[in-house]
C-alpha cells in the first residue's frame, strides 16, 4: 500500500479505503521526529500504488470492434467476451493487480461505432482505461494518453491476381550447398546399390554368364579393411555402368538397363524435390513471377481507369474516407461513390462479401484492414489474394487512458514485457488455433503490418508443400528400392534356372 499526501492538486484516483495512519507514523517518527499528535491520529485515504501494483483497482474496458471477441456461453446461455482482447486484459490485470469489467454489455450490443467510442472518451464515461481500435488518419477531437500499443493494423487493398510465371532454362547463380547435397546423395545411392547387389548369394565361377555384373567369390567374406577396399572399388567401378544404363550404352549388360534407369531417375527426382523445397534457390531462379495488376500504391491505383475499388458499409473507416479533405482518401471515396451508382456491389454490407467480390473480379480492389483480411482468409479458402504494399491508415490496438494519466508509463512497461517475453505471441497463437478449429467464432487475429497476411499465408503454403514433397519423395525412393529388389530377384532366378539347365 502507498500513502499519497497531496495538497492543491486534482486527484486522479479515487480512494480505495481509509486507513488509520497512527501505526505508520509511529514507525516513521524514528526518522522524522517532529510529527505532532494531530497528524498521527487522523485517518487518510488509501490510493493505488502505481509504482508496483494497483491494489485491485477496477478498470473499464471497451472497444468498437467487440464483434470479433464475442463467444456464446453454452453453460450460462448468454454471450460473453472472449478472444485476444479478453486475454490481454486478463494477463495485464494479473501482472498489475487490477480488476476489470467490460462495457457495453455483450448481450445488449455486438459493436460500438466510432462516434459512440469517441463520445465515451470525451465524456469520460469509460473509467480509467479502454482498448480501442482507431485510425490515426481520423481527426481526433479529444485529448488522451495512449500507452505502448499491442499491434498495428494497416488499412490496405486486396485484389485477386493469378500467378504469371515464366520458366527460364538457365540458373544465374547456384548455391554450392545444392551441389554438395546432390553429390552426397548420389554417393549414398551408389553405396546402397552396391550393397544390395552384394546381398546376392555367391555363385560359382562356372555359373557366371556374360550378362552378370556381380562380383562373386567362393569363400565367405569378412568385414575387414581389405573387404572395405574391395567394396569401395566395386562402388567406383559400378558408377560407369549405372551412368551408361541411363543412356542405354551398348557396352552395358542388359540386367542394368531397367534398374539403372528407374533407380537413378527416382533418386534424382527425390534430390531435386527436396532441394527445391527446403532451399528454394533452385525453383526461385528457374522461375520469374510478374506482379499483376501493375501498381504498388493507392496513388497509382487512383490514376488507373481499368480498375475499380470498394469498401464495406459496416466499417467506421468509410466515415474517415468521407470526412477526409483534399488527400488520397477523398479521391478514393469520390470515385468509389461513382462506381457504386452503376454497381452497388462495390460497397457491400460486410467485409466477407467485399473479399469474395475481389476474388471473383480480377480488376477489383477491396479496401480492407489487414486484420479482417487475415481472418477472412483463414475462415474461407480464397486463393490468389494479393495485398497492395501501401497503407491508407494505421489502426492501433492499445489502452486509452485519461489525459496525463500516471498509468501510461506503467502500462507501457507491462505491454513491452508481454512482447519481450513472448506472452503476447502465445496469446496470438491461440487466436490462430481458434480460427482453424472454429472459423465461425469470428475471433480476431494479429497483423503487425501490411505484409503480415502474405507472409503467414506463404508460410502455411510452404508447410503444406514441404509435407507433400517429403511424402512424394519418400514414395519415389520406396518405388526405386522395390524395383531394384524385383530385378535382383529376377536376375537371381534367371541365373539359377540357367545353371540348372546346364547341369541337366
Short mmCIF file of C-alpha atoms in Angstrom, two decimals:
data_model
loop_
_atom_site.label_atom_id
_atom_site.label_comp_id
_atom_site.label_asym_id
_atom_site.label_seq_id
_atom_site.Cartn_x
_atom_site.Cartn_y
_atom_site.Cartn_z
CA UNK A 1 0.00 0.00 0.00
CA UNK A 2 1.14 3.52 -0.74
CA UNK A 3 0.02 6.51 1.25
CA UNK A 4 -0.29 9.55 -1.01
CA UNK A 5 -0.17 13.03 0.54
CA UNK A 6 -1.01 15.85 -1.85
CA UNK A 7 -2.14 19.43 -1.49
CA UNK A 8 -3.72 21.75 -4.08
CA UNK A 9 -3.94 19.14 -6.82
CA UNK A 10 -6.61 17.38 -8.82
CA UNK A 11 -6.68 13.81 -7.64
CA UNK A 12 -6.71 11.31 -10.46
CA UNK A 13 -7.57 8.21 -8.45
CA UNK A 14 -10.46 7.59 -6.12
CA UNK A 15 -9.67 6.32 -2.66
CA UNK A 16 -9.91 2.56 -2.18
CA UNK A 17 -10.43 2.79 1.56
CA UNK A 18 -9.50 4.85 4.62
CA UNK A 19 -6.58 3.85 6.78
CA UNK A 20 -5.67 4.76 10.34
CA UNK A 21 -2.18 6.20 9.91
CA UNK A 22 -1.14 6.18 13.58
CA UNK A 23 0.84 2.89 13.40
CA UNK A 24 2.51 4.07 10.22
CA UNK A 25 3.57 7.38 11.70
CA UNK A 26 4.93 5.71 14.81
CA UNK A 27 7.25 3.70 12.61
CA UNK A 28 8.26 6.77 10.59
CA UNK A 29 8.76 9.01 13.65
CA UNK A 30 12.12 7.44 14.35
CA UNK A 31 13.42 9.09 11.17
CA UNK A 32 11.15 12.17 11.22
CA UNK A 33 10.71 13.16 14.93
CA UNK A 34 8.80 16.43 14.50
CA UNK A 35 5.35 14.76 13.92
CA UNK A 36 2.50 16.10 16.05
CA UNK A 37 -0.26 14.15 17.72
CA UNK A 38 -2.84 15.69 15.36
CA UNK A 39 -1.03 14.31 12.32
CA UNK A 40 -0.67 10.80 13.73
CA UNK A 41 -4.33 10.42 14.77
CA UNK A 42 -6.11 11.38 11.54
CA UNK A 43 -7.48 8.86 9.03
CA UNK A 44 -6.18 9.27 5.50
CA UNK A 45 -7.49 7.84 2.22
CA UNK A 46 -5.55 4.98 0.63
CA UNK A 47 -4.82 5.19 -3.09
CA UNK A 48 -3.47 2.60 -5.57
CA UNK A 49 0.26 2.06 -5.63
CA UNK A 50 1.05 2.85 -9.26
CA UNK A 51 4.74 2.07 -8.89
CA UNK A 52 4.24 -1.61 -8.11
CA UNK A 53 0.61 -2.74 -8.19
CA UNK A 54 -2.79 -1.14 -8.48
CA UNK A 55 -4.26 -2.88 -5.42
CA UNK A 56 -7.28 -4.28 -7.21
CA UNK A 57 -8.49 -1.00 -8.70
CA UNK A 58 -11.45 -1.57 -11.08
CA UNK A 59 -10.94 -0.54 -14.72
CA UNK A 60 -13.44 -0.49 -17.56
CA UNK A 61 -12.51 -1.88 -20.97
CA UNK A 62 -14.43 -1.10 -24.13
CA UNK A 63 -13.78 -1.29 -27.87
CA UNK A 64 -15.64 -0.54 -31.06
CA UNK A 65 -14.72 -3.94 -32.50
CA UNK A 66 -16.21 -6.23 -29.86
CA UNK A 67 -17.97 -8.29 -32.51
CA UNK A 68 -14.64 -10.07 -33.07
CA UNK A 69 -14.25 -11.01 -29.40
CA UNK A 70 -17.66 -12.46 -28.50
CA UNK A 71 -18.47 -16.10 -27.84
CA UNK A 72 -21.66 -17.87 -26.81
CA UNK A 73 -21.53 -19.40 -23.33
CA UNK A 74 -23.48 -22.64 -23.55
CA UNK A 75 -23.42 -23.16 -19.79
CA UNK A 76 -24.85 -19.75 -18.96
CA UNK A 77 -26.89 -19.42 -22.14
CA UNK A 78 -25.59 -15.93 -22.90
CA UNK A 79 -22.96 -14.07 -24.89
CA UNK A 80 -19.68 -13.22 -23.17
CA UNK A 81 -16.38 -11.63 -24.09
CA UNK A 82 -13.53 -13.82 -25.26
CA UNK A 83 -10.61 -13.76 -27.64
CA UNK A 84 -7.43 -11.73 -27.79
CA UNK A 85 -8.58 -8.57 -26.02
CA UNK A 86 -10.03 -10.52 -23.12
CA UNK A 87 -6.80 -12.49 -22.72
CA UNK A 88 -4.73 -9.30 -22.83
CA UNK A 89 -6.89 -7.67 -20.16
CA UNK A 90 -6.68 -10.79 -18.02
CA UNK A 91 -2.87 -11.02 -18.26
CA UNK A 92 -2.43 -7.31 -17.53
CA UNK A 93 -4.82 -7.48 -14.58
CA UNK A 94 -2.75 -10.32 -13.12
CA UNK A 95 0.60 -8.56 -13.52
CA UNK A 96 -0.64 -5.08 -12.49
CA UNK A 97 -3.14 -6.25 -9.86
CA UNK A 98 -6.36 -4.60 -11.01
CA UNK A 99 -9.87 -5.83 -11.70
CA UNK A 100 -11.70 -5.12 -14.93
CA UNK A 101 -15.16 -5.13 -16.41
CA UNK A 102 -16.37 -4.73 -19.98
CA UNK A 103 -18.64 -2.08 -21.40
CA UNK A 104 -21.08 -2.28 -23.06
CA UNK A 105 -22.87 -5.45 -22.04
CA UNK A 106 -22.19 -8.07 -24.74
CA UNK A 107 -25.79 -9.28 -24.60
CA UNK A 108 -27.06 -5.77 -25.44
CA UNK A 109 -24.96 -4.93 -28.48
CA UNK A 110 -22.33 -6.52 -30.73
CA UNK A 111 -20.50 -3.42 -31.87
CA UNK A 112 -19.61 0.09 -30.78
CA UNK A 113 -19.33 2.62 -33.57
CA UNK A 114 -16.55 5.16 -33.92
CA UNK A 115 -18.89 8.01 -32.95
CA UNK A 116 -20.06 6.18 -29.83
CA UNK A 117 -16.50 5.38 -28.83
CA UNK A 118 -15.46 8.98 -29.30
CA UNK A 119 -18.39 10.18 -27.20
CA UNK A 120 -17.45 7.76 -24.43
CA UNK A 121 -13.87 9.00 -24.31
CA UNK A 122 -14.85 12.67 -24.45
CA UNK A 123 -17.44 12.28 -21.69
CA UNK A 124 -15.09 10.24 -19.53
CA UNK A 125 -17.70 7.57 -19.03
CA UNK A 126 -15.42 4.63 -19.68
CA UNK A 127 -13.47 4.68 -16.45
CA UNK A 128 -9.69 4.66 -16.40
CA UNK A 129 -8.81 2.52 -19.42
CA UNK A 130 -10.22 1.11 -22.61
CA UNK A 131 -8.97 -0.88 -25.54
CA UNK A 132 -9.63 0.93 -28.78
CA UNK A 133 -9.20 0.41 -32.49
CA UNK A 134 -8.81 3.83 -34.04
CA UNK A 135 -7.31 5.28 -37.23
CA UNK A 136 -4.53 7.81 -36.94
CA UNK A 137 -5.74 9.43 -40.15
CA UNK A 138 -9.01 10.42 -38.46
CA UNK A 139 -9.30 13.81 -36.75
CA UNK A 140 -9.39 13.08 -33.03
CA UNK A 141 -11.11 15.89 -31.14
CA UNK A 142 -10.12 14.91 -27.64
CA UNK A 143 -7.00 14.58 -25.59
CA UNK A 144 -5.99 11.18 -24.30
CA UNK A 145 -2.97 9.23 -23.12
CA UNK A 146 -2.05 6.11 -25.07
CA UNK A 147 0.49 3.56 -23.77
CA UNK A 148 2.64 1.35 -25.96
CA UNK A 149 0.33 -0.37 -28.49
CA UNK A 150 -0.16 -4.11 -28.72
CA UNK A 151 -0.17 -4.14 -32.50
CA UNK A 152 -0.90 -2.02 -35.56
CA UNK A 153 -3.30 -2.91 -38.35
CA UNK A 154 -2.94 -1.27 -41.74
CA UNK A 155 -5.88 -0.33 -43.93
CA UNK A 156 -4.72 -1.68 -47.26
CA UNK A 157 -6.05 -3.11 -50.51
CA UNK A 158 -6.58 -6.73 -51.52
CA UNK A 159 -7.03 -7.99 -55.07
CA UNK A 160 -7.11 -11.28 -56.93
CA UNK A 161 -4.11 -11.98 -59.13
CA UNK A 162 -3.45 -15.25 -60.86
CA UNK A 163 0.24 -16.18 -60.86
CA UNK A 164 2.03 -15.42 -64.11
CA UNK A 165 5.21 -17.46 -64.14
CA UNK A 166 7.87 -17.56 -66.82
CA UNK A 167 10.21 -20.55 -66.75
CA UNK A 168 13.85 -19.95 -67.60
CA UNK A 169 16.24 -22.60 -68.89
CA UNK A 170 19.31 -21.44 -67.00
CA UNK A 171 20.33 -20.55 -63.47
CA UNK A 172 22.36 -17.40 -62.89
CA UNK A 173 23.92 -18.47 -59.63
CA UNK A 174 23.63 -21.84 -57.95
CA UNK A 175 24.01 -22.33 -54.23
CA UNK A 176 27.04 -24.55 -53.51
CA UNK A 177 25.02 -26.33 -50.85
CA UNK A 178 22.79 -27.71 -53.63
CA UNK A 179 25.79 -29.18 -55.46
CA UNK A 180 27.17 -30.71 -52.26
CA UNK A 181 23.77 -32.16 -51.42
CA UNK A 182 23.39 -33.72 -54.89
CA UNK A 183 26.90 -35.24 -54.80
CA UNK A 184 26.43 -36.69 -51.33
CA UNK A 185 23.05 -38.09 -52.32
CA UNK A 186 24.47 -39.75 -55.43
CA UNK A 187 27.30 -41.30 -53.40
CA UNK A 188 24.70 -42.64 -50.98
CA UNK A 189 22.70 -44.28 -53.76
CA UNK A 190 25.86 -45.87 -55.15
CA UNK A 191 26.63 -47.33 -51.72
CA UNK A 192 23.06 -48.59 -51.43
CA UNK A 193 23.08 -50.10 -54.92
CA UNK A 194 26.44 -51.79 -54.38
CA UNK A 195 25.37 -53.19 -51.03
CA UNK A 196 22.14 -54.59 -52.46
CA UNK A 197 24.00 -56.18 -55.34
CA UNK A 198 26.37 -57.89 -52.92
CA UNK A 199 23.45 -59.33 -50.96
CA UNK A 200 23.05 -61.95 -53.69
CA UNK A 201 24.04 -65.45 -52.76
CA UNK A 202 27.55 -66.06 -54.15
CA UNK A 203 27.62 -68.18 -57.27
CA UNK A 204 30.29 -70.48 -58.53
CA UNK A 205 32.64 -69.19 -61.15
CA UNK A 206 31.28 -71.81 -63.57
CA UNK A 207 27.80 -70.25 -63.31
CA UNK A 208 28.90 -66.81 -64.43
CA UNK A 209 27.47 -65.64 -67.69
CA UNK A 210 28.09 -62.69 -69.93
CA UNK A 211 25.12 -60.71 -68.60
CA UNK A 212 26.14 -60.89 -64.93
CA UNK A 213 27.60 -57.77 -63.41
CA UNK A 214 28.16 -59.03 -59.87
CA UNK A 215 31.41 -59.98 -58.23
CA UNK A 216 31.42 -63.50 -56.85
CA UNK A 217 33.73 -65.36 -54.57
CA UNK A 218 33.92 -68.95 -53.41
CA UNK A 219 34.78 -68.07 -49.83
CA UNK A 220 32.92 -66.24 -47.12
CA UNK A 221 33.99 -62.62 -46.93
CA UNK A 222 34.73 -60.89 -43.64
CA UNK A 223 34.28 -57.22 -42.88
CA UNK A 224 37.89 -56.09 -42.70
CA UNK A 225 39.96 -53.39 -44.37
CA UNK A 226 40.52 -55.48 -47.47
CA UNK A 227 36.77 -56.06 -47.82
CA UNK A 228 36.05 -52.35 -47.40
CA UNK A 229 38.69 -51.54 -50.02
CA UNK A 230 37.17 -54.11 -52.37
CA UNK A 231 33.70 -52.71 -51.71
CA UNK A 232 34.92 -49.19 -52.49
CA UNK A 233 36.43 -50.39 -55.80
CA UNK A 234 33.15 -52.06 -56.69
CA UNK A 235 31.25 -48.87 -55.98
CA UNK A 236 33.57 -46.77 -58.12
CA UNK A 237 33.50 -49.26 -61.00
CA UNK A 238 29.71 -49.52 -60.79
CA UNK A 239 29.31 -45.81 -61.38
CA UNK A 240 30.05 -46.15 -65.10
CA UNK A 241 27.55 -48.99 -65.79
CA UNK A 242 24.88 -47.10 -63.88
CA UNK A 243 25.62 -43.89 -65.74
CA UNK A 244 25.71 -45.74 -69.04
CA UNK A 245 22.42 -47.51 -68.35
CA UNK A 246 20.70 -44.13 -68.19
CA UNK A 247 21.72 -43.50 -71.82
CA UNK A 248 21.35 -47.15 -72.96
CA UNK A 249 25.01 -47.58 -73.82
CA UNK A 250 25.72 -50.71 -75.82
CA UNK A 251 28.57 -51.96 -73.65
CA UNK A 252 26.38 -52.06 -70.51
CA UNK A 253 24.99 -55.51 -69.60
CA UNK A 254 21.25 -55.93 -70.10
CA UNK A 255 20.27 -56.51 -66.42
CA UNK A 256 21.46 -52.99 -65.57
CA UNK A 257 19.21 -51.26 -68.07
CA UNK A 258 15.98 -51.39 -66.11
CA UNK A 259 17.32 -50.92 -62.58
CA UNK A 260 19.77 -48.19 -63.56
CA UNK A 261 17.18 -46.03 -65.28
CA UNK A 262 14.46 -46.43 -62.66
CA UNK A 263 16.74 -46.10 -59.66
CA UNK A 264 18.62 -43.05 -60.83
CA UNK A 265 15.51 -41.33 -62.17
CA UNK A 266 13.62 -41.72 -58.91
CA UNK A 267 16.62 -40.81 -56.82
CA UNK A 268 17.34 -37.62 -58.73
CA UNK A 269 13.65 -36.72 -58.55
CA UNK A 270 13.97 -37.18 -54.80
CA UNK A 271 17.04 -34.93 -54.67
CA UNK A 272 15.55 -32.19 -56.87
CA UNK A 273 12.27 -32.07 -54.94
CA UNK A 274 13.94 -31.82 -51.54
CA UNK A 275 16.44 -29.27 -52.83
CA UNK A 276 13.76 -27.06 -54.37
CA UNK A 277 11.53 -27.22 -51.28
CA UNK A 278 13.98 -26.78 -48.44
CA UNK A 279 16.41 -24.41 -50.11
CA UNK A 280 14.10 -22.64 -52.53
CA UNK A 281 17.00 -21.24 -54.56
CA UNK A 282 16.68 -23.62 -57.49
CA UNK A 283 12.97 -23.05 -58.02
CA UNK A 284 13.20 -19.31 -57.47
CA UNK A 285 15.98 -18.89 -60.02
CA UNK A 286 14.25 -21.02 -62.61
CA UNK A 287 11.01 -19.06 -62.40
CA UNK A 288 10.28 -15.35 -62.80
CA UNK A 289 6.92 -14.09 -61.48
CA UNK A 290 5.47 -10.83 -62.74
CA UNK A 291 3.09 -8.88 -60.47
CA UNK A 292 -0.41 -8.14 -61.65
CA UNK A 293 -2.01 -5.63 -61.63
CA UNK A 294 0.89 -3.22 -62.25
CA UNK A 295 0.53 -0.84 -59.31
CA UNK A 296 2.08 -0.75 -55.85
CA UNK A 297 0.47 2.34 -54.24
CA UNK A 298 -3.03 3.73 -53.91
CA UNK A 299 -1.92 6.84 -55.80
CA UNK A 300 -1.17 4.65 -58.82
CA UNK A 301 -4.50 2.90 -58.33
CA UNK A 302 -6.43 6.19 -58.39
CA UNK A 303 -4.79 7.21 -61.66
CA UNK A 304 -5.81 4.00 -63.43
CA UNK A 305 -9.05 3.74 -65.38
CA UNK A 306 -9.21 -0.04 -65.82
CA UNK A 307 -9.63 -0.91 -62.13
CA UNK A 308 -12.36 -0.34 -59.55
CA UNK A 309 -12.33 -0.47 -55.77
CA UNK A 310 -14.78 -0.61 -52.89
CA UNK A 311 -15.26 -0.81 -49.14
CA UNK A 312 -17.85 -2.41 -46.85
CA UNK A 313 -20.51 -0.13 -45.38
CA UNK A 314 -20.39 -1.55 -41.85
CA UNK A 315 -16.84 -0.22 -41.33
CA UNK A 316 -16.12 3.03 -39.50
CA UNK A 317 -13.29 3.73 -41.94
CA UNK A 318 -15.93 4.66 -44.51
CA UNK A 319 -16.67 7.76 -42.43
CA UNK A 320 -12.97 8.51 -42.26
CA UNK A 321 -12.77 8.45 -46.05
CA UNK A 322 -15.88 10.58 -46.37
CA UNK A 323 -14.65 13.26 -43.94
CA UNK A 324 -11.16 13.44 -45.44
CA UNK A 325 -10.38 16.64 -47.34
CA UNK A 326 -8.01 17.02 -50.26
CA UNK A 327 -5.96 13.82 -50.00
CA UNK A 328 -5.89 10.30 -51.38
CA UNK A 329 -8.77 9.21 -49.14
CA UNK A 330 -11.15 11.78 -50.57
CA UNK A 331 -10.26 10.80 -54.15
CA UNK A 332 -10.81 7.14 -53.39
CA UNK A 333 -14.15 7.88 -51.76
CA UNK A 334 -15.44 10.13 -54.56
CA UNK A 335 -14.61 7.63 -57.31
CA UNK A 336 -15.95 4.75 -55.22
CA UNK A 337 -19.34 6.50 -54.94
CA UNK A 338 -19.42 6.83 -58.74
CA UNK A 339 -18.67 3.13 -59.08
CA UNK A 340 -21.49 2.36 -56.65
CA UNK A 341 -24.02 4.21 -58.84
CA UNK A 342 -23.54 1.64 -61.60
CA UNK A 343 -22.67 -1.35 -59.42
CA UNK A 344 -23.91 -1.33 -55.79
CA UNK A 345 -21.79 -4.43 -55.17
CA UNK A 346 -18.63 -2.32 -54.76
CA UNK A 347 -19.94 -1.24 -51.33
CA UNK A 348 -21.32 -4.45 -49.81
CA UNK A 349 -22.68 -4.68 -46.31
CA UNK A 350 -19.96 -6.95 -44.88
CA UNK A 351 -16.23 -7.43 -45.30
CA UNK A 352 -16.75 -11.09 -46.26
CA UNK A 353 -18.83 -10.08 -49.28
CA UNK A 354 -16.18 -7.49 -50.19
CA UNK A 355 -13.36 -10.04 -50.26
CA UNK A 356 -15.46 -12.55 -52.18
CA UNK A 357 -16.19 -9.91 -54.82
CA UNK A 358 -12.47 -9.14 -55.09
CA UNK A 359 -11.69 -12.85 -55.52
CA UNK A 360 -14.19 -13.17 -58.39
CA UNK A 361 -13.28 -9.99 -60.27
CA UNK A 362 -9.65 -9.65 -61.30
CA UNK A 363 -9.76 -5.85 -61.73
CA UNK A 364 -11.43 -5.02 -58.43
CA UNK A 365 -9.55 -3.92 -55.29
CA UNK A 366 -11.06 -4.39 -51.84
CA UNK A 367 -10.07 -1.67 -49.34
CA UNK A 368 -9.91 -3.61 -46.09
CA UNK A 369 -7.94 -3.85 -42.87
CA UNK A 370 -5.18 -6.44 -42.72
CA UNK A 371 -6.57 -7.94 -39.50
CA UNK A 372 -10.01 -8.53 -41.01
CA UNK A 373 -8.49 -9.80 -44.26
CA UNK A 374 -6.38 -12.34 -42.42
CA UNK A 375 -9.42 -13.51 -40.50
CA UNK A 376 -11.45 -13.98 -43.69
CA UNK A 377 -8.64 -15.83 -45.47
CA UNK A 378 -8.36 -18.29 -42.60
CA UNK A 379 -12.10 -18.82 -42.37
CA UNK A 380 -12.54 -19.30 -46.14
CA UNK A 381 -10.47 -20.96 -48.84
CA UNK A 382 -9.86 -17.97 -51.15
CA UNK A 383 -6.81 -18.41 -53.43
CA UNK A 384 -4.65 -15.89 -55.29
CA UNK A 385 -5.28 -12.93 -52.96
CA UNK A 386 -2.53 -10.29 -53.02
CA UNK A 387 -2.04 -7.20 -50.86
CA UNK A 388 -1.01 -3.74 -52.05
CA UNK A 389 2.26 -2.77 -50.30
CA UNK A 390 0.77 0.55 -49.23
CA UNK A 391 -1.32 1.81 -46.34
CA UNK A 392 -4.20 4.26 -46.13
CA UNK A 393 -4.06 4.48 -42.35
CA UNK A 394 -2.84 2.68 -39.25
CA UNK A 395 -5.36 1.11 -36.91
CA UNK A 396 -3.87 0.54 -33.48
CA UNK A 397 -5.00 -1.57 -30.53
CA UNK A 398 -3.87 -0.17 -27.21
CA UNK A 399 -5.34 1.04 -23.90
CA UNK A 400 -6.51 4.64 -23.84
CA UNK A 401 -6.17 6.45 -20.53
CA UNK A 402 -7.33 9.84 -19.26
CA UNK A 403 -5.12 12.85 -20.09
CA UNK A 404 -1.77 12.88 -18.28
CA UNK A 405 -2.59 9.58 -16.59
CA UNK A 406 0.01 8.21 -14.23
CA UNK A 407 -0.76 4.72 -15.51
CA UNK A 408 0.53 5.42 -19.01
CA UNK A 409 4.20 4.67 -18.35
CA UNK A 410 3.44 1.75 -16.06
CA UNK A 411 1.11 0.07 -18.52
CA UNK A 412 3.59 0.65 -21.37
CA UNK A 413 6.27 -1.18 -19.42
CA UNK A 414 3.96 -4.15 -18.86
CA UNK A 415 2.91 -4.23 -22.53
CA UNK A 416 6.55 -4.16 -23.67
CA UNK A 417 7.26 -7.01 -21.25
CA UNK A 418 4.47 -9.03 -22.89
CA UNK A 419 6.22 -8.63 -26.25
CA UNK A 420 9.72 -9.34 -24.96
CA UNK A 421 8.75 -12.45 -23.00
CA UNK A 422 6.73 -13.93 -25.87
CA UNK A 423 3.47 -14.00 -23.91
CA UNK A 424 1.73 -11.83 -26.49
CA UNK A 425 2.80 -14.16 -29.30
CA UNK A 426 1.39 -17.08 -27.32
CA UNK A 427 -1.95 -15.30 -26.97
CA UNK A 428 -1.97 -14.55 -30.69
CA UNK A 429 -1.22 -18.21 -31.50
CA UNK A 430 -4.32 -19.17 -29.54
CA UNK A 431 -6.32 -16.95 -31.84
CA UNK A 432 -4.84 -18.69 -34.89
CA UNK A 433 -5.74 -22.07 -33.40
CA UNK A 434 -9.24 -20.88 -32.70
CA UNK A 435 -9.72 -19.73 -36.28
CA UNK A 436 -8.54 -23.09 -37.62
CA UNK A 437 -10.71 -25.19 -35.31
CA UNK A 438 -13.80 -22.97 -35.33
CA UNK A 439 -13.86 -20.33 -38.09
CA UNK A 440 -17.44 -19.37 -37.25
CA UNK A 441 -16.30 -17.97 -33.90
CA UNK A 442 -15.06 -14.92 -35.85
CA UNK A 443 -12.20 -14.31 -33.45
CA UNK A 444 -9.64 -11.63 -34.18
CA UNK A 445 -6.04 -12.15 -35.26
CA UNK A 446 -2.78 -10.29 -35.01
CA UNK A 447 -1.46 -8.38 -38.02
CA UNK A 448 1.65 -6.29 -37.45
CA UNK A 449 1.94 -4.78 -40.92
CA UNK A 450 0.62 -4.94 -44.44
CA UNK A 451 2.79 -7.93 -45.33
CA UNK A 452 1.56 -10.00 -42.41
CA UNK A 453 -1.19 -11.63 -44.43
CA UNK A 454 1.04 -12.62 -47.31
CA UNK A 455 3.86 -13.75 -45.03
CA UNK A 456 1.74 -16.01 -42.88
CA UNK A 457 -0.18 -17.46 -45.82
CA UNK A 458 3.11 -18.14 -47.61
CA UNK A 459 4.48 -19.91 -44.54
CA UNK A 460 1.34 -22.01 -44.36
CA UNK A 461 1.65 -22.93 -48.04
CA UNK A 462 5.35 -23.78 -47.61
CA UNK A 463 4.45 -26.10 -44.76
CA UNK A 464 1.93 -27.92 -46.95
CA UNK A 465 4.43 -28.09 -49.83
CA UNK A 466 7.15 -29.50 -47.59
CA UNK A 467 4.86 -32.19 -46.21
CA UNK A 468 3.62 -33.14 -49.66
CA UNK A 469 7.12 -33.07 -51.13
CA UNK A 470 8.51 -35.31 -48.39
CA UNK A 471 5.71 -37.83 -48.87
CA UNK A 472 6.15 -37.83 -52.64
CA UNK A 473 9.94 -38.12 -52.36
CA UNK A 474 9.61 -40.99 -49.89
CA UNK A 475 7.25 -42.73 -52.31
CA UNK A 476 9.76 -42.34 -55.15
CA UNK A 477 12.61 -43.69 -53.05
CA UNK A 478 10.49 -46.67 -51.96
CA UNK A 479 9.48 -47.36 -55.56
CA UNK A 480 13.12 -47.31 -56.67
CA UNK A 481 14.04 -49.69 -53.84
CA UNK A 482 11.27 -52.12 -54.73
CA UNK A 483 12.16 -52.04 -58.44
CA UNK A 484 15.76 -52.88 -57.62
CA UNK A 485 14.78 -55.76 -55.35
CA UNK A 486 12.44 -57.17 -58.01
CA UNK A 487 15.12 -57.00 -60.66
CA UNK A 488 17.69 -58.64 -58.41
CA UNK A 489 15.21 -61.43 -57.72
CA UNK A 490 14.60 -61.83 -61.44
CA UNK A 491 18.31 -61.96 -62.19
CA UNK A 492 18.84 -64.46 -59.37
CA UNK A 493 16.01 -66.65 -60.66
CA UNK A 494 17.32 -66.46 -64.22
CA UNK A 495 20.83 -67.40 -63.08
CA UNK A 496 19.56 -70.32 -61.03
CA UNK A 497 17.43 -71.55 -63.91
CA UNK A 498 20.34 -71.29 -66.32
CA UNK A 499 22.67 -73.21 -64.01
CA UNK A 500 20.03 -75.92 -63.56
CA UNK A 501 19.58 -76.32 -67.30
CA UNK A 502 23.34 -76.55 -67.77
CA UNK A 503 23.64 -79.35 -65.23
CA UNK A 504 20.89 -81.32 -66.82
#
